[in-house]
mmCIF file of C-alpha atoms in Angstrom:
data_model
loop_
_atom_site.group_PDB
_atom_site.id
_atom_site.type_symbol
_atom_site.label_atom_id
_atom_site.label_comp_id
_atom_site.label_asym_id
_atom_site.label_seq_id
_atom_site.Cartn_x
_atom_site.Cartn_y
_atom_site.Cartn_z
ATOM 1 C CA ASP E 1 32.083 240.720 39.518
ATOM 2 C CA ASN E 2 29.932 243.517 38.119
ATOM 3 C CA ASP E 3 27.085 241.050 37.570
ATOM 4 C CA ASP E 4 27.387 239.805 41.147
ATOM 5 C CA GLU E 5 27.376 243.376 42.469
ATOM 6 C CA HIS E 6 24.330 244.179 40.348
ATOM 7 C CA ASN E 7 22.517 241.096 41.637
ATOM 8 C CA ASP E 8 23.363 242.012 45.235
ATOM 9 C CA ASN E 9 21.951 245.507 44.708
ATOM 10 C CA VAL E 10 18.792 244.072 43.179
ATOM 11 C CA LEU E 11 18.338 241.647 46.067
ATOM 12 C CA LEU E 12 18.899 244.435 48.596
ATOM 13 C CA GLY E 13 16.249 246.539 46.869
ATOM 14 C CA VAL E 14 13.822 243.619 46.829
ATOM 15 C CA PHE E 15 14.445 242.972 50.531
ATOM 16 C CA ILE E 16 13.908 246.607 51.511
ATOM 17 C CA GLY E 17 10.795 246.904 49.351
ATOM 18 C CA GLY E 18 9.333 243.705 50.766
ATOM 19 C CA THR E 19 10.054 244.783 54.331
ATOM 20 C CA ILE E 20 8.426 248.185 53.855
ATOM 21 C CA GLY E 21 5.406 246.534 52.259
ATOM 22 C CA GLY E 22 5.152 244.127 55.183
ATOM 23 C CA ILE E 23 5.274 246.980 57.685
ATOM 24 C CA PHE E 24 2.436 248.844 55.972
ATOM 25 C CA GLN E 25 0.474 245.614 55.660
ATOM 26 C CA SER E 26 0.710 245.080 59.425
ATOM 27 C CA PHE E 27 -1.462 248.108 60.128
ATOM 28 C CA VAL E 28 -4.219 246.571 58.012
ATOM 29 C CA MET E 29 -3.825 242.952 59.066
ATOM 30 C CA SER E 30 -3.448 243.461 62.820
ATOM 31 C CA PRO E 31 -7.055 244.617 63.467
ATOM 32 C CA ILE E 32 -8.428 242.026 61.010
ATOM 33 C CA GLU E 33 -6.544 239.201 62.698
ATOM 34 C CA LEU E 34 -7.615 240.474 66.098
ATOM 35 C CA ILE E 35 -11.211 239.946 64.971
ATOM 36 C CA LYS E 36 -10.346 236.456 63.702
ATOM 37 C CA VAL E 37 -8.552 235.454 66.921
ATOM 38 C CA SER E 38 -11.416 236.830 69.014
ATOM 39 C CA GLN E 39 -13.780 234.532 67.126
ATOM 40 C CA GLN E 40 -11.628 231.413 66.874
ATOM 41 C CA VAL E 41 -9.819 231.429 70.217
ATOM 42 C CA VAL E 42 -11.838 233.559 72.603
ATOM 43 C CA GLY E 43 -15.218 232.525 71.171
ATOM 44 C CA THR E 44 -16.559 236.055 70.659
ATOM 45 C CA SER E 45 -19.321 236.424 68.088
ATOM 46 C CA VAL E 46 -18.514 237.949 64.687
ATOM 47 C CA SER E 47 -20.589 241.057 65.263
ATOM 48 C CA LYS E 48 -19.273 241.692 68.777
ATOM 49 C CA ALA E 49 -15.620 241.179 67.796
ATOM 50 C CA THR E 50 -15.951 243.393 64.718
ATOM 51 C CA THR E 51 -17.786 246.145 66.592
ATOM 52 C CA SER E 52 -15.208 246.153 69.380
ATOM 53 C CA VAL E 53 -12.231 246.458 67.038
ATOM 54 C CA VAL E 54 -13.820 248.939 64.616
ATOM 55 C CA SER E 55 -14.997 251.211 67.441
ATOM 56 C CA GLY E 56 -11.456 251.269 68.800
ATOM 57 C CA LEU E 57 -10.142 252.442 65.423
ATOM 58 C CA LEU E 58 -12.473 255.444 65.284
ATOM 59 C CA PRO E 59 -11.072 258.872 66.259
ATOM 60 C CA SER E 60 -13.867 259.365 68.785
ATOM 61 C CA SER E 61 -13.009 256.218 70.762
ATOM 62 C CA ASN E 62 -11.421 256.451 74.211
ATOM 63 C CA ASN E 63 -7.817 255.460 74.914
ATOM 64 C CA SER E 64 -8.667 252.017 76.312
ATOM 65 C CA ASN E 65 -10.636 251.075 73.189
ATOM 66 C CA LYS E 66 -7.839 252.321 70.942
ATOM 67 C CA SER E 67 -5.213 250.282 72.746
ATOM 68 C CA SER E 68 -7.340 247.123 72.635
ATOM 69 C CA ALA E 69 -8.016 247.568 68.907
ATOM 70 C CA TRP E 70 -4.277 247.539 68.203
ATOM 71 C CA ARG E 71 -3.482 244.678 70.576
ATOM 72 C CA GLY E 72 -0.746 242.521 69.052
ATOM 73 C CA LEU E 73 0.417 245.176 66.567
ATOM 74 C CA GLY E 74 4.052 244.992 67.737
ATOM 75 C CA ALA E 75 4.211 241.245 67.179
ATOM 76 C CA THR E 76 2.436 241.648 63.833
ATOM 77 C CA LEU E 77 5.074 244.165 62.733
ATOM 78 C CA LEU E 78 7.823 241.692 63.664
ATOM 79 C CA ARG E 79 6.016 238.898 61.832
ATOM 80 C CA ASP E 80 5.228 240.867 58.656
ATOM 81 C CA GLY E 81 8.134 243.327 58.400
ATOM 82 C CA ILE E 82 11.496 241.631 57.941
ATOM 83 C CA PRO E 83 9.912 238.239 57.106
ATOM 84 C CA HIS E 84 8.175 239.814 54.109
ATOM 85 C CA GLY E 85 11.529 241.140 52.944
ATOM 86 C CA VAL E 86 12.953 237.646 53.423
ATOM 87 C CA TRP E 87 10.023 236.178 51.481
ATOM 88 C CA PHE E 88 10.528 238.336 48.410
ATOM 89 C CA VAL E 89 14.327 238.258 48.416
ATOM 90 C CA SER E 90 14.324 234.475 48.883
ATOM 91 C CA TYR E 91 12.036 234.118 45.900
ATOM 92 C CA GLU E 92 14.199 236.360 43.732
ATOM 93 C CA PHE E 93 17.399 234.601 44.817
ATOM 94 C CA ALA E 94 16.004 231.127 44.163
ATOM 95 C CA LYS E 95 14.581 232.183 40.786
ATOM 96 C CA VAL E 96 17.930 233.602 39.653
ATOM 97 C CA GLU E 97 19.866 230.542 40.785
ATOM 98 C CA LEU E 98 17.422 228.058 39.227
ATOM 99 C CA THR E 99 17.429 230.051 35.986
ATOM 100 C CA LYS E 100 21.237 229.914 35.934
ATOM 101 C CA MET E 101 21.073 226.140 36.395
ATOM 102 C CA ARG E 102 18.554 225.819 33.575
ATOM 103 C CA ASN E 103 20.594 227.993 31.229
ATOM 104 C CA GLY E 104 23.739 226.029 32.033
ATOM 105 C CA SER E 105 21.955 222.783 31.255
ATOM 106 C CA SER E 106 20.624 224.200 27.978
ATOM 107 C CA ASN E 107 24.086 225.367 26.929
ATOM 108 C CA ASN E 108 25.501 221.916 27.624
ATOM 109 C CA ASN E 109 22.849 220.329 25.433
ATOM 110 C CA VAL E 110 23.695 222.703 22.581
ATOM 111 C CA MET E 111 27.417 221.960 22.893
ATOM 112 C CA GLU E 112 26.669 218.234 22.771
ATOM 113 C CA GLY E 113 24.686 218.677 19.568
ATOM 114 C CA ASP E 114 21.240 218.171 21.084
ATOM 115 C CA ASP E 115 19.320 220.920 19.277
ATOM 116 C CA ASP E 116 15.846 219.355 19.183
ATOM 117 C CA SER E 117 13.750 222.545 19.085
ATOM 118 C CA THR E 118 10.545 220.748 20.117
ATOM 119 C CA ALA E 119 12.166 219.189 23.173
ATOM 120 C CA THR E 120 13.788 222.505 24.053
ATOM 121 C CA ALA E 121 10.463 224.354 23.830
ATOM 122 C CA THR E 122 8.787 221.709 26.009
ATOM 123 C CA ASN E 123 11.522 221.906 28.628
ATOM 124 C CA THR E 124 11.334 225.702 28.625
ATOM 125 C CA ALA E 125 7.572 225.601 29.183
ATOM 126 C CA LYS E 126 8.028 223.181 32.092
ATOM 127 C CA ASP E 127 10.750 225.371 33.583
ATOM 128 C CA GLU E 128 8.486 228.415 33.400
ATOM 129 C CA ILE E 129 6.123 226.565 35.705
ATOM 130 C CA ALA E 130 8.650 224.755 37.879
ATOM 131 C CA ILE E 131 11.000 227.667 38.606
ATOM 132 C CA PRO E 132 8.374 230.068 40.060
ATOM 133 C CA MET E 133 6.733 227.256 42.043
ATOM 134 C CA LEU E 134 9.984 225.929 43.511
ATOM 135 C CA SER E 135 11.174 229.462 44.234
ATOM 136 C CA GLY E 136 7.844 230.307 45.863
ATOM 137 C CA ALA E 137 8.026 227.188 48.031
ATOM 138 C CA PHE E 138 11.560 228.079 49.109
ATOM 139 C CA ALA E 139 10.507 231.662 49.847
ATOM 140 C CA ALA E 140 7.599 230.572 52.049
ATOM 141 C CA THR E 141 9.831 228.216 54.020
ATOM 142 C CA THR E 142 12.509 230.822 54.716
ATOM 143 C CA ALA E 143 10.068 233.632 55.457
ATOM 144 C CA TRP E 144 8.047 231.611 57.956
ATOM 145 C CA GLY E 145 11.257 230.238 59.409
ATOM 146 C CA VAL E 146 12.028 233.825 60.408
ATOM 147 C CA GLY E 147 8.533 235.052 61.237
ATOM 148 C CA TYR E 148 6.673 232.085 62.706
ATOM 149 C CA PRO E 149 7.617 232.644 66.391
ATOM 150 C CA PHE E 150 6.155 236.151 66.191
ATOM 151 C CA ASP E 151 2.952 234.762 64.665
ATOM 152 C CA LEU E 152 2.594 232.459 67.667
ATOM 153 C CA ILE E 153 3.319 235.325 70.041
ATOM 154 C CA LYS E 154 0.844 237.590 68.232
ATOM 155 C CA THR E 155 -1.954 235.057 68.569
ATOM 156 C CA ARG E 156 -1.304 234.671 72.303
ATOM 157 C CA ILE E 157 -1.361 238.433 72.848
ATOM 158 C CA GLN E 158 -4.485 238.982 70.746
ATOM 159 C CA ALA E 159 -6.259 236.166 72.568
ATOM 160 C CA GLY E 160 -5.607 238.058 75.807
ATOM 161 C CA LYS E 161 -3.576 235.212 77.301
ATOM 162 C CA SER E 162 -0.357 237.234 77.556
ATOM 163 C CA VAL E 163 0.892 240.818 77.504
ATOM 164 C CA GLY E 164 4.162 241.910 75.946
ATOM 165 C CA ILE E 165 6.283 240.208 73.300
ATOM 166 C CA VAL E 166 9.211 239.190 75.514
ATOM 167 C CA SER E 167 7.063 237.939 78.399
ATOM 168 C CA THR E 168 4.861 235.991 75.982
ATOM 169 C CA ALA E 169 7.912 234.362 74.401
ATOM 170 C CA ARG E 170 9.137 233.358 77.863
ATOM 171 C CA ASP E 171 5.756 231.857 78.722
ATOM 172 C CA ILE E 172 5.699 229.834 75.501
ATOM 173 C CA ILE E 173 9.224 228.527 76.111
ATOM 174 C CA LYS E 174 8.383 227.593 79.719
ATOM 175 C CA GLU E 175 5.350 225.634 78.516
ATOM 176 C CA SER E 176 7.395 223.753 75.918
ATOM 177 C CA LYS E 177 9.011 220.369 76.401
ATOM 178 C CA ASP E 178 12.109 220.715 78.609
ATOM 179 C CA GLY E 179 11.896 224.489 78.170
ATOM 180 C CA ARG E 180 13.458 224.340 74.718
ATOM 181 C CA ALA E 181 13.003 227.602 72.797
ATOM 182 C CA CYS E 182 12.835 226.069 69.316
ATOM 183 C CA TYR E 183 10.307 223.438 70.371
ATOM 184 C CA GLY E 184 8.034 226.014 71.961
ATOM 185 C CA LEU E 185 8.304 228.886 69.502
ATOM 186 C CA TYR E 186 7.974 226.608 66.455
ATOM 187 C CA ARG E 187 5.095 224.492 67.691
ATOM 188 C CA GLY E 188 2.713 223.977 64.762
ATOM 189 C CA PHE E 189 5.337 225.129 62.241
ATOM 190 C CA GLY E 190 4.825 222.081 60.014
ATOM 191 C CA LEU E 191 1.114 222.775 59.665
ATOM 192 C CA LYS E 192 1.847 226.393 58.801
ATOM 193 C CA LEU E 193 4.177 225.266 56.000
ATOM 194 C CA LEU E 194 1.554 222.834 54.673
ATOM 195 C CA ARG E 195 -0.676 225.824 54.018
ATOM 196 C CA SER E 196 1.844 228.503 53.110
ATOM 197 C CA ILE E 197 4.100 226.567 50.709
ATOM 198 C CA PRO E 198 1.376 225.714 48.160
ATOM 199 C CA ALA E 199 -0.113 229.209 48.506
ATOM 200 C CA SER E 200 3.251 230.875 47.903
ATOM 201 C CA ALA E 201 4.136 228.578 44.997
ATOM 202 C CA ILE E 202 0.810 229.133 43.249
ATOM 203 C CA GLY E 203 0.857 232.853 44.010
ATOM 204 C CA PHE E 204 4.262 233.464 42.447
ATOM 205 C CA LEU E 205 3.422 231.245 39.458
ATOM 206 C CA THR E 206 0.274 233.283 38.889
ATOM 207 C CA TYR E 207 2.258 236.513 39.224
ATOM 208 C CA GLU E 208 4.936 235.415 36.723
ATOM 209 C CA THR E 209 2.345 234.113 34.262
ATOM 210 C CA ALA E 210 0.292 237.307 34.434
ATOM 211 C CA ALA E 211 3.392 239.519 34.173
ATOM 212 C CA LYS E 212 4.612 237.615 31.093
ATOM 213 C CA ALA E 213 1.198 237.799 29.427
ATOM 214 C CA LEU E 214 0.864 241.528 30.050
ATOM 215 C CA SER E 215 4.420 242.321 28.919
ATOM 216 C CA SER E 216 3.957 240.364 25.677
ATOM 217 C CA ARG E 217 0.904 242.485 24.889
ATOM 218 C CA GLY E 218 2.884 245.654 25.389
#
């Protein structure tokens, strides 16, 4: 029970830390993605889009420029805040559970008299690759499952096609097949996962590998 309580506290801390990090990240990513959307969707040139957004971020800019530079910030906060907490806590949860499964399997092998040290070392090395990658893939799926609708809404708002999070969500649902919310708000979700799952898996594997290498030096 104490171990379960400790794990719950750790997961809560990871979730809160990830959420706070996502919130701070939003203030950096929102203007950058506004530039990207202006280029890709609206067709604005790189220089014009960058100049427009950067000028709106300057203290000397007027109120209209400032508001346009932060267009889509609310949706970005919803996409990057809680979903980032979900991303990190999902990774930690999956890693703990997969490690428990691996340890249980190893203990069973020892009890059955299978103490081949070479095979054990090989399996451990494989697990050190598989566990972070599988956990990272799971984390990306859950995080985007929570945050993807807000990513779609953010893009619409930044492209200037809609104003307001709720009204944009309604427009997307109305445009979807039979007005189904899930169909509309998760349109393109599969393609997003095709990009994010490998990126998340490789990212967490790189993190774990680097952390292990640095800690062994210490």
